[in-house]
CSV table of C-alpha atoms in Angstrom, one decimal:
chain,number,residue,atom,x,y,z
A,1,UNK,CA,-71.7,-26.8,73.6
A,2,UNK,CA,-72.6,-28.6,70.4
A,3,UNK,CA,-74.3,-26.7,67.6
A,4,UNK,CA,-76.9,-29.0,66.0
A,5,UNK,CA,-77.4,-26.8,63.0
A,6,UNK,CA,-73.6,-26.7,62.3
A,7,UNK,CA,-73.5,-30.5,62.3
A,8,UNK,CA,-76.7,-31.0,60.2
A,9,UNK,CA,-75.5,-28.6,57.6
A,10,UNK,CA,-72.1,-30.3,57.5
A,11,UNK,CA,-73.9,-33.7,56.8
A,12,UNK,CA,-76.0,-32.1,54.0
A,13,UNK,CA,-73.0,-30.4,52.4
A,14,UNK,CA,-70.8,-33.5,52.6
A,15,UNK,CA,-73.6,-35.4,50.8
A,16,UNK,CA,-73.5,-32.7,48.2
A,17,UNK,CA,-69.7,-33.0,47.8
A,18,UNK,CA,-69.9,-36.8,47.7
A,19,UNK,CA,-72.5,-36.7,44.9
A,20,UNK,CA,-70.4,-34.5,42.7
A,21,UNK,CA,-68.3,-35.6,39.7
A,22,UNK,CA,-64.7,-35.3,40.7
A,23,UNK,CA,-63.8,-33.2,37.7
A,24,UNK,CA,-65.8,-30.0,37.5
A,25,UNK,CA,-68.6,-28.0,39.1
A,26,UNK,CA,-71.7,-26.6,37.4
A,27,UNK,CA,-70.7,-24.1,34.8
A,28,UNK,CA,-73.1,-21.5,35.9
A,29,UNK,CA,-71.7,-21.3,39.4
A,30,UNK,CA,-68.1,-21.0,38.5
A,31,UNK,CA,-68.8,-18.3,36.1
A,32,UNK,CA,-71.0,-16.4,38.5
A,33,UNK,CA,-68.7,-16.5,41.4
A,34,UNK,CA,-65.5,-16.2,39.5
A,35,UNK,CA,-66.7,-13.1,37.8
A,36,UNK,CA,-68.2,-11.5,40.8
A,37,UNK,CA,-65.2,-12.3,42.9
A,38,UNK,CA,-63.1,-10.2,40.6
A,39,UNK,CA,-61.2,-12.7,38.7
A,40,UNK,CA,-62.7,-10.8,35.7
A,41,UNK,CA,-61.1,-7.5,35.3
A,42,UNK,CA,-61.9,-5.0,32.6
A,43,UNK,CA,-58.7,-3.5,31.4
A,44,UNK,CA,-59.1,0.0,30.2
A,45,UNK,CA,-57.5,3.3,30.0
A,46,UNK,CA,-54.0,4.3,30.0
A,47,UNK,CA,-52.1,4.2,26.8
A,48,UNK,CA,-48.8,2.4,27.1
A,49,UNK,CA,-45.7,3.6,25.4
A,50,UNK,CA,-44.2,1.1,22.9
A,51,UNK,CA,-47.4,-0.6,21.9
A,52,UNK,CA,-47.6,-1.2,18.2
A,53,UNK,CA,-51.3,-0.2,18.1
A,54,UNK,CA,-53.3,2.7,16.9
A,55,UNK,CA,-55.8,4.4,19.2
A,56,UNK,CA,-55.7,5.4,22.8
A,57,UNK,CA,-57.0,2.2,24.3
A,58,UNK,CA,-54.7,-0.6,23.2
A,59,UNK,CA,-56.1,-4.2,23.4
A,60,UNK,CA,-52.7,-5.4,24.6
A,61,UNK,CA,-49.3,-4.3,25.5
A,62,UNK,CA,-45.9,-6.0,26.0
A,63,UNK,CA,-43.0,-3.9,27.2
A,64,UNK,CA,-39.7,-4.6,28.9
A,65,UNK,CA,-38.8,-2.7,32.0
A,66,UNK,CA,-35.3,-1.5,32.9
A,67,UNK,CA,-35.0,-4.2,35.6
A,68,UNK,CA,-35.5,-6.9,32.9
A,69,UNK,CA,-39.1,-7.8,33.9
A,70,UNK,CA,-41.8,-7.6,31.2
A,71,UNK,CA,-45.1,-5.9,31.6
A,72,UNK,CA,-48.0,-7.6,29.8
A,73,UNK,CA,-51.4,-6.2,29.5
A,74,UNK,CA,-54.5,-7.6,27.8
A,75,UNK,CA,-57.9,-5.9,27.4
A,76,UNK,CA,-61.4,-7.1,26.6
A,77,UNK,CA,-61.2,-6.1,22.9
A,78,UNK,CA,-58.2,-8.3,22.2
A,79,UNK,CA,-58.3,-10.2,18.9
A,80,UNK,CA,-56.7,-13.5,17.9
A,81,UNK,CA,-54.0,-11.6,16.0
A,82,UNK,CA,-53.2,-9.7,19.2
A,83,UNK,CA,-52.6,-13.0,21.0
A,84,UNK,CA,-50.2,-14.0,18.3
A,85,UNK,CA,-48.5,-10.7,18.6
A,86,UNK,CA,-48.1,-11.0,22.3
A,87,UNK,CA,-46.6,-14.4,21.8
A,88,UNK,CA,-44.1,-13.1,19.2
A,89,UNK,CA,-43.2,-10.1,21.4
A,90,UNK,CA,-42.6,-12.3,24.5
A,91,UNK,CA,-40.4,-14.5,22.4
A,92,UNK,CA,-38.6,-11.4,21.1
A,93,UNK,CA,-37.9,-10.6,24.7
A,94,UNK,CA,-36.5,-14.1,25.3
A,95,UNK,CA,-39.6,-15.7,26.9
A,96,UNK,CA,-40.6,-18.9,25.1
A,97,UNK,CA,-44.4,-18.5,25.1
A,98,UNK,CA,-47.6,-19.9,23.9
A,99,UNK,CA,-50.5,-17.5,24.0
A,100,UNK,CA,-54.1,-18.6,23.2
A,101,UNK,CA,-57.2,-16.4,23.1
A,102,UNK,CA,-60.5,-18.0,24.2
A,103,UNK,CA,-64.0,-16.5,24.1
A,104,UNK,CA,-66.8,-17.0,26.5
A,105,UNK,CA,-67.7,-20.7,27.0
A,106,UNK,CA,-64.3,-21.9,25.6
A,107,UNK,CA,-61.4,-23.5,27.4
A,108,UNK,CA,-58.3,-25.3,26.5
A,109,UNK,CA,-58.2,-29.0,27.4
A,110,UNK,CA,-55.7,-29.5,30.1
A,111,UNK,CA,-53.1,-30.2,31.1
A,112,UNK,CA,-51.1,-28.4,28.4
A,113,UNK,CA,-48.0,-30.2,29.5
A,114,UNK,CA,-45.9,-30.8,32.6
A,115,UNK,CA,-46.7,-27.9,34.8
A,116,UNK,CA,-44.0,-26.3,36.9
A,117,UNK,CA,-44.8,-24.5,40.1
A,118,UNK,CA,-47.2,-24.9,43.0
A,119,UNK,CA,-49.2,-28.0,43.5
A,120,UNK,CA,-52.2,-26.5,41.9
A,121,UNK,CA,-50.3,-25.6,38.8
A,122,UNK,CA,-49.8,-21.9,39.6
A,123,UNK,CA,-46.4,-20.6,38.6
A,124,UNK,CA,-43.8,-20.2,41.4
A,125,UNK,CA,-44.1,-17.1,43.5
A,126,UNK,CA,-42.4,-14.2,41.9
A,127,UNK,CA,-42.7,-15.3,38.3
A,128,UNK,CA,-45.8,-13.4,37.6
A,129,UNK,CA,-47.2,-10.5,39.7
A,130,UNK,CA,-50.1,-8.2,39.3
A,131,UNK,CA,-49.3,-4.6,38.7
A,132,UNK,CA,-51.2,-1.3,38.5
A,133,UNK,CA,-50.8,1.2,35.7
A,134,UNK,CA,-53.1,3.6,37.4
A,135,UNK,CA,-56.7,3.8,38.6
A,136,UNK,CA,-59.6,6.1,38.6
A,137,UNK,CA,-62.9,6.4,40.3
A,138,UNK,CA,-64.9,4.4,37.7
A,139,UNK,CA,-62.5,1.6,37.0
A,140,UNK,CA,-60.1,0.3,39.7
A,141,UNK,CA,-59.9,-3.2,38.4
A,142,UNK,CA,-57.0,-2.8,36.0
A,143,UNK,CA,-55.4,-6.1,35.6
A,144,UNK,CA,-51.9,-6.1,34.3
A,145,UNK,CA,-49.0,-8.5,34.9
A,146,UNK,CA,-45.3,-8.3,35.3
A,147,UNK,CA,-43.3,-11.4,34.3
A,148,UNK,CA,-39.9,-12.1,35.6
A,149,UNK,CA,-38.2,-14.0,32.8
A,150,UNK,CA,-35.1,-14.7,34.9
A,151,UNK,CA,-37.2,-17.3,36.8
A,152,UNK,CA,-37.7,-19.4,33.6
A,153,UNK,CA,-35.4,-22.3,33.3
A,154,UNK,CA,-34.1,-23.5,29.9
A,155,UNK,CA,-36.7,-25.8,28.3
A,156,UNK,CA,-39.6,-24.1,30.1
A,157,UNK,CA,-42.4,-22.3,28.3
A,158,UNK,CA,-44.9,-19.7,29.5
A,159,UNK,CA,-48.4,-20.7,28.6
A,160,UNK,CA,-51.0,-18.0,28.8
A,161,UNK,CA,-54.6,-18.7,28.1
A,162,UNK,CA,-56.5,-15.3,27.8
A,163,UNK,CA,-60.2,-15.5,28.3
A,164,UNK,CA,-62.6,-12.8,27.4
A,165,UNK,CA,-66.2,-13.1,28.6
A,166,UNK,CA,-69.3,-11.3,29.7
A,167,UNK,CA,-70.7,-8.1,28.4
A,168,UNK,CA,-71.7,-4.7,29.6
A,169,UNK,CA,-70.6,-4.0,33.1
A,170,UNK,CA,-69.6,-7.6,33.8
A,171,UNK,CA,-67.3,-8.0,30.7
A,172,UNK,CA,-63.8,-8.9,31.5
A,173,UNK,CA,-60.6,-10.6,30.6
A,174,UNK,CA,-58.9,-13.2,32.7
A,175,UNK,CA,-55.7,-15.1,32.3
A,176,UNK,CA,-54.7,-18.6,33.2
A,177,UNK,CA,-50.9,-18.7,33.4
A,178,UNK,CA,-48.8,-21.8,33.5
A,179,UNK,CA,-45.2,-22.7,33.1
A,180,UNK,CA,-44.7,-25.9,31.2
A,181,UNK,CA,-41.5,-28.0,31.2
A,182,UNK,CA,-40.9,-29.5,27.8
A,183,UNK,CA,-43.4,-29.7,25.0
A,184,UNK,CA,-46.7,-27.7,25.1
A,185,UNK,CA,-49.8,-29.3,23.9
A,186,UNK,CA,-51.7,-27.1,21.4
A,187,UNK,CA,-54.9,-25.6,22.7
A,188,UNK,CA,-57.7,-28.1,22.0
A,189,UNK,CA,-60.8,-26.0,22.6
A,190,UNK,CA,-63.4,-27.6,24.8
A,191,UNK,CA,-66.5,-26.2,26.5
A,192,UNK,CA,-65.3,-23.9,29.3
A,193,UNK,CA,-66.7,-22.5,32.5
A,194,UNK,CA,-66.6,-18.9,31.6
B,1,UNK,CA,-56.8,-19.7,59.8
B,2,UNK,CA,-55.4,-20.4,56.4
B,3,UNK,CA,-53.9,-23.8,56.8
B,4,UNK,CA,-56.9,-25.6,55.2
B,5,UNK,CA,-56.3,-25.1,51.5
B,6,UNK,CA,-59.5,-25.1,49.3
B,7,UNK,CA,-57.9,-27.6,46.9
B,8,UNK,CA,-60.1,-30.7,46.7
B,9,UNK,CA,-62.7,-29.1,49.0
B,10,UNK,CA,-65.3,-29.4,46.2
B,11,UNK,CA,-64.7,-33.1,45.5
B,12,UNK,CA,-63.3,-34.6,48.7
B,13,UNK,CA,-65.8,-34.8,51.6
B,14,UNK,CA,-63.1,-35.1,54.3
B,15,UNK,CA,-61.2,-32.1,52.9
B,16,UNK,CA,-64.5,-30.2,52.9
B,17,UNK,CA,-65.2,-31.1,56.5
B,18,UNK,CA,-61.8,-29.8,57.6
B,19,UNK,CA,-62.4,-26.6,55.7
B,20,UNK,CA,-65.9,-26.3,57.0
B,21,UNK,CA,-64.9,-26.7,60.7
B,22,UNK,CA,-62.0,-24.2,60.2
B,23,UNK,CA,-64.2,-21.5,58.7
B,24,UNK,CA,-67.8,-22.1,60.0
B,25,UNK,CA,-67.6,-19.4,62.7
B,26,UNK,CA,-66.0,-16.9,60.4
B,27,UNK,CA,-68.8,-17.4,57.8
B,28,UNK,CA,-71.7,-17.3,60.2
B,29,UNK,CA,-70.4,-14.1,61.9
B,30,UNK,CA,-69.9,-12.5,58.5
B,31,UNK,CA,-73.5,-13.2,57.7
B,32,UNK,CA,-74.7,-12.2,61.2
B,33,UNK,CA,-73.2,-8.8,60.5
B,34,UNK,CA,-75.4,-8.4,57.5
B,35,UNK,CA,-78.8,-10.0,58.3
B,36,UNK,CA,-80.9,-10.0,61.4
B,37,UNK,CA,-83.1,-13.0,60.8
B,38,UNK,CA,-81.9,-16.5,61.9
B,39,UNK,CA,-83.7,-18.3,59.1
B,40,UNK,CA,-82.1,-16.1,56.4
B,41,UNK,CA,-78.8,-16.5,58.2
B,42,UNK,CA,-79.1,-20.3,58.1
B,43,UNK,CA,-80.0,-20.2,54.4
B,44,UNK,CA,-77.1,-18.0,53.6
B,45,UNK,CA,-74.6,-20.0,55.6
B,46,UNK,CA,-75.6,-23.1,53.5
B,47,UNK,CA,-75.4,-21.0,50.3
B,48,UNK,CA,-71.9,-19.8,51.1
B,49,UNK,CA,-70.5,-23.2,51.7
B,50,UNK,CA,-72.2,-24.5,48.6
B,51,UNK,CA,-70.5,-21.7,46.7
B,52,UNK,CA,-67.3,-22.8,48.2
B,53,UNK,CA,-67.8,-26.3,47.0
B,54,UNK,CA,-68.6,-25.0,43.5
B,55,UNK,CA,-65.7,-22.6,43.2
B,56,UNK,CA,-62.9,-24.2,45.4
B,57,UNK,CA,-61.0,-25.2,42.3
B,58,UNK,CA,-60.7,-21.6,41.2
B,59,UNK,CA,-58.7,-20.5,44.2
B,60,UNK,CA,-55.2,-19.5,43.4
B,61,UNK,CA,-52.7,-18.8,46.2
B,62,UNK,CA,-51.0,-16.0,44.2
B,63,UNK,CA,-54.3,-14.1,44.1
B,64,UNK,CA,-54.5,-13.8,47.9
B,65,UNK,CA,-55.2,-15.7,51.1
B,66,UNK,CA,-57.9,-18.3,51.6
B,67,UNK,CA,-59.6,-15.9,54.0
B,68,UNK,CA,-59.7,-13.2,51.4
B,69,UNK,CA,-61.1,-15.6,48.8
B,70,UNK,CA,-63.7,-17.0,51.3
B,71,UNK,CA,-64.9,-13.5,52.2
B,72,UNK,CA,-65.2,-12.7,48.5
B,73,UNK,CA,-67.4,-15.8,48.0
B,74,UNK,CA,-69.5,-14.9,51.1
B,75,UNK,CA,-69.9,-11.3,50.0
B,76,UNK,CA,-71.2,-12.4,46.6
B,77,UNK,CA,-73.7,-14.8,48.2
B,78,UNK,CA,-75.1,-12.1,50.5
B,79,UNK,CA,-75.2,-9.5,47.6
B,80,UNK,CA,-77.1,-12.0,45.4
B,81,UNK,CA,-79.6,-12.6,48.2
B,82,UNK,CA,-80.1,-8.9,48.5
B,83,UNK,CA,-80.6,-8.5,44.8
B,84,UNK,CA,-83.1,-11.3,44.7
B,85,UNK,CA,-85.1,-9.9,47.6
B,86,UNK,CA,-85.1,-6.5,46.0
B,87,UNK,CA,-86.8,-8.1,43.0
B,88,UNK,CA,-89.0,-10.3,45.2
B,89,UNK,CA,-87.6,-13.5,43.7
B,90,UNK,CA,-87.6,-16.7,45.7
B,91,UNK,CA,-84.3,-18.5,45.7
B,92,UNK,CA,-84.0,-22.0,44.4
B,93,UNK,CA,-81.8,-23.7,47.0
B,94,UNK,CA,-80.1,-27.0,46.8
B,95,UNK,CA,-79.8,-27.0,50.6
B,96,UNK,CA,-82.3,-25.0,52.5
B,97,UNK,CA,-80.5,-24.0,55.7
B,98,UNK,CA,-83.5,-23.0,57.7
B,99,UNK,CA,-85.0,-26.5,57.4
B,100,UNK,CA,-81.9,-27.7,59.4
B,101,UNK,CA,-82.6,-25.3,62.2
B,102,UNK,CA,-84.2,-26.4,65.4
B,103,UNK,CA,-84.9,-24.3,68.5
B,104,UNK,CA,-81.3,-24.7,69.7
B,105,UNK,CA,-80.0,-23.7,66.3
B,106,UNK,CA,-82.3,-20.6,66.1
B,107,UNK,CA,-81.1,-19.6,69.6
B,108,UNK,CA,-77.4,-20.0,68.5
B,109,UNK,CA,-78.0,-18.0,65.4
B,110,UNK,CA,-79.8,-15.3,67.4
B,111,UNK,CA,-76.9,-15.0,69.8
B,112,UNK,CA,-74.5,-14.4,66.9
B,113,UNK,CA,-76.9,-11.9,65.4
B,114,UNK,CA,-77.3,-10.1,68.7
B,115,UNK,CA,-73.5,-10.1,69.2
B,116,UNK,CA,-73.1,-8.4,65.8
B,117,UNK,CA,-75.6,-5.7,66.4
B,118,UNK,CA,-73.0,-2.9,66.5
B,119,UNK,CA,-71.4,-4.2,63.3
B,120,UNK,CA,-74.8,-4.2,61.5
B,121,UNK,CA,-75.3,-0.6,62.4
B,122,UNK,CA,-72.0,0.3,60.7
B,123,UNK,CA,-72.9,-1.8,57.7
B,124,UNK,CA,-76.3,0.0,57.5
B,125,UNK,CA,-74.5,3.4,57.9
B,126,UNK,CA,-72.4,2.6,54.9
B,127,UNK,CA,-75.4,1.9,52.7
B,128,UNK,CA,-75.4,5.2,51.0
B,129,UNK,CA,-71.8,5.0,49.9
B,130,UNK,CA,-70.8,3.9,46.4
B,131,UNK,CA,-70.7,0.2,46.1
B,132,UNK,CA,-67.0,-0.3,45.7
B,133,UNK,CA,-66.2,2.0,48.6
B,134,UNK,CA,-68.8,0.3,50.8
B,135,UNK,CA,-67.5,-3.2,50.0
B,136,UNK,CA,-64.0,-2.3,50.9
B,137,UNK,CA,-64.9,-0.5,54.1
B,138,UNK,CA,-67.1,-3.3,55.2
B,139,UNK,CA,-64.5,-5.9,54.8
B,140,UNK,CA,-61.8,-3.9,56.6
B,141,UNK,CA,-63.7,-2.0,59.3
B,142,UNK,CA,-66.5,-4.5,59.9
B,143,UNK,CA,-65.0,-7.9,59.2
B,144,UNK,CA,-61.5,-7.1,60.3
B,145,UNK,CA,-59.7,-8.1,57.1
B,146,UNK,CA,-56.3,-6.7,56.2
B,147,UNK,CA,-56.1,-4.5,53.2
B,148,UNK,CA,-54.5,-7.3,51.3
B,149,UNK,CA,-57.2,-9.8,52.2
B,150,UNK,CA,-59.9,-7.3,51.4
B,151,UNK,CA,-58.2,-6.6,48.0
B,152,UNK,CA,-58.2,-10.4,47.3
B,153,UNK,CA,-61.9,-10.6,48.3
B,154,UNK,CA,-62.7,-7.9,45.9
B,155,UNK,CA,-60.4,-9.0,43.1
B,156,UNK,CA,-58.3,-5.8,43.1
B,157,UNK,CA,-54.7,-5.0,43.8
B,158,UNK,CA,-53.5,-4.0,47.2
B,159,UNK,CA,-52.4,-0.7,45.8
B,160,UNK,CA,-55.8,0.1,44.4
B,161,UNK,CA,-57.4,-1.0,47.6
B,162,UNK,CA,-55.1,1.2,49.7
B,163,UNK,CA,-55.9,4.2,47.6
B,164,UNK,CA,-59.6,3.5,47.8
B,165,UNK,CA,-59.4,3.1,51.5
B,166,UNK,CA,-57.6,6.4,51.9
B,167,UNK,CA,-60.3,8.2,50.1
B,168,UNK,CA,-63.0,6.2,51.9
B,169,UNK,CA,-61.8,7.0,55.4
B,170,UNK,CA,-62.7,10.6,54.9
B,171,UNK,CA,-66.2,9.6,53.7
B,172,UNK,CA,-66.5,7.1,56.6
B,173,UNK,CA,-65.6,9.7,59.1
B,174,UNK,CA,-68.4,11.9,57.8
B,175,UNK,CA,-70.8,9.0,57.9
B,176,UNK,CA,-70.2,7.7,61.4
B,177,UNK,CA,-69.2,10.8,63.3
B,178,UNK,CA,-72.7,12.0,64.0
B,179,UNK,CA,-73.4,8.8,65.9
B,180,UNK,CA,-70.3,7.1,67.0
B,181,UNK,CA,-70.3,3.4,67.6
B,182,UNK,CA,-68.1,2.0,70.4
B,183,UNK,CA,-67.2,-1.6,70.1
């Protein structure tokens, strides 16, 4: 049995889709839903051994695991110098990297180069995975990564765009991660969706 | 049904139609488990798919399944509607779903709402729980998501979701035991 509402709504929504610019949606919507859906994650808490930082709540951490993978962590309080330090440390561990820090409303113009990976630009499965360093009742949104450098081919570079945005309870840090084959375009800051 | 990838859904009308037809029932049932008024359900159905159009480009396969992502979007839309109603604010809608309803549409929506009566009782029973616990339990116990899908919908890791679920089960038992619901 046909559902008239379903068909009418489809027509209205398809008109909405057809009327849109092909490139990007309204900024307010992406920010709202991306944040609320949990792409934002406040990184807090556990001190990580081996971090060249003072204090108990490091803004970042990069450490190599016994299995050769590298754990990377970034927090909301990260500074531009920290992004540079992450890049240096990744390179020290043998991972060619470009790390950029972006604040709310900023984005890097894309593409940054020839992306390697899934059709949407995501790195191949297994290159980067989410990890937990622990959780507690008040903050179970730790967002840490584990990178497997053995999956990088010669000539490829890890590009990590760190975004901090929001404030108060909704503040967060997100990361766009790409693998680029060959040269990496410097980050040209353009208005962003977060 | 995850074969319709959200890629291009926001900019390609044909891709959107495939996605819409694949997920329409899932979305309307999700909403019927949370509201009992056909007009509001119609409005929210439109809002969820508009949000899909707006955010489809943000979907990343490595962050979870399409289903998990879609439920995350739907959950945010319903939560926003509740906040708005709590503050007595009228929504500014680009597409007002209820205006597309005729008598047949209302009857269809009421059927879904009636069919989800038991689920709404569970949702209501969870109301007093902490928000994060409630959200996780709703998605798993009420909407039938896997732990991995619920984790993706909420933007947390599977491990964190599993731990939270373990704790929440004890709470849930205390909540529903006095008045068991058989489905």
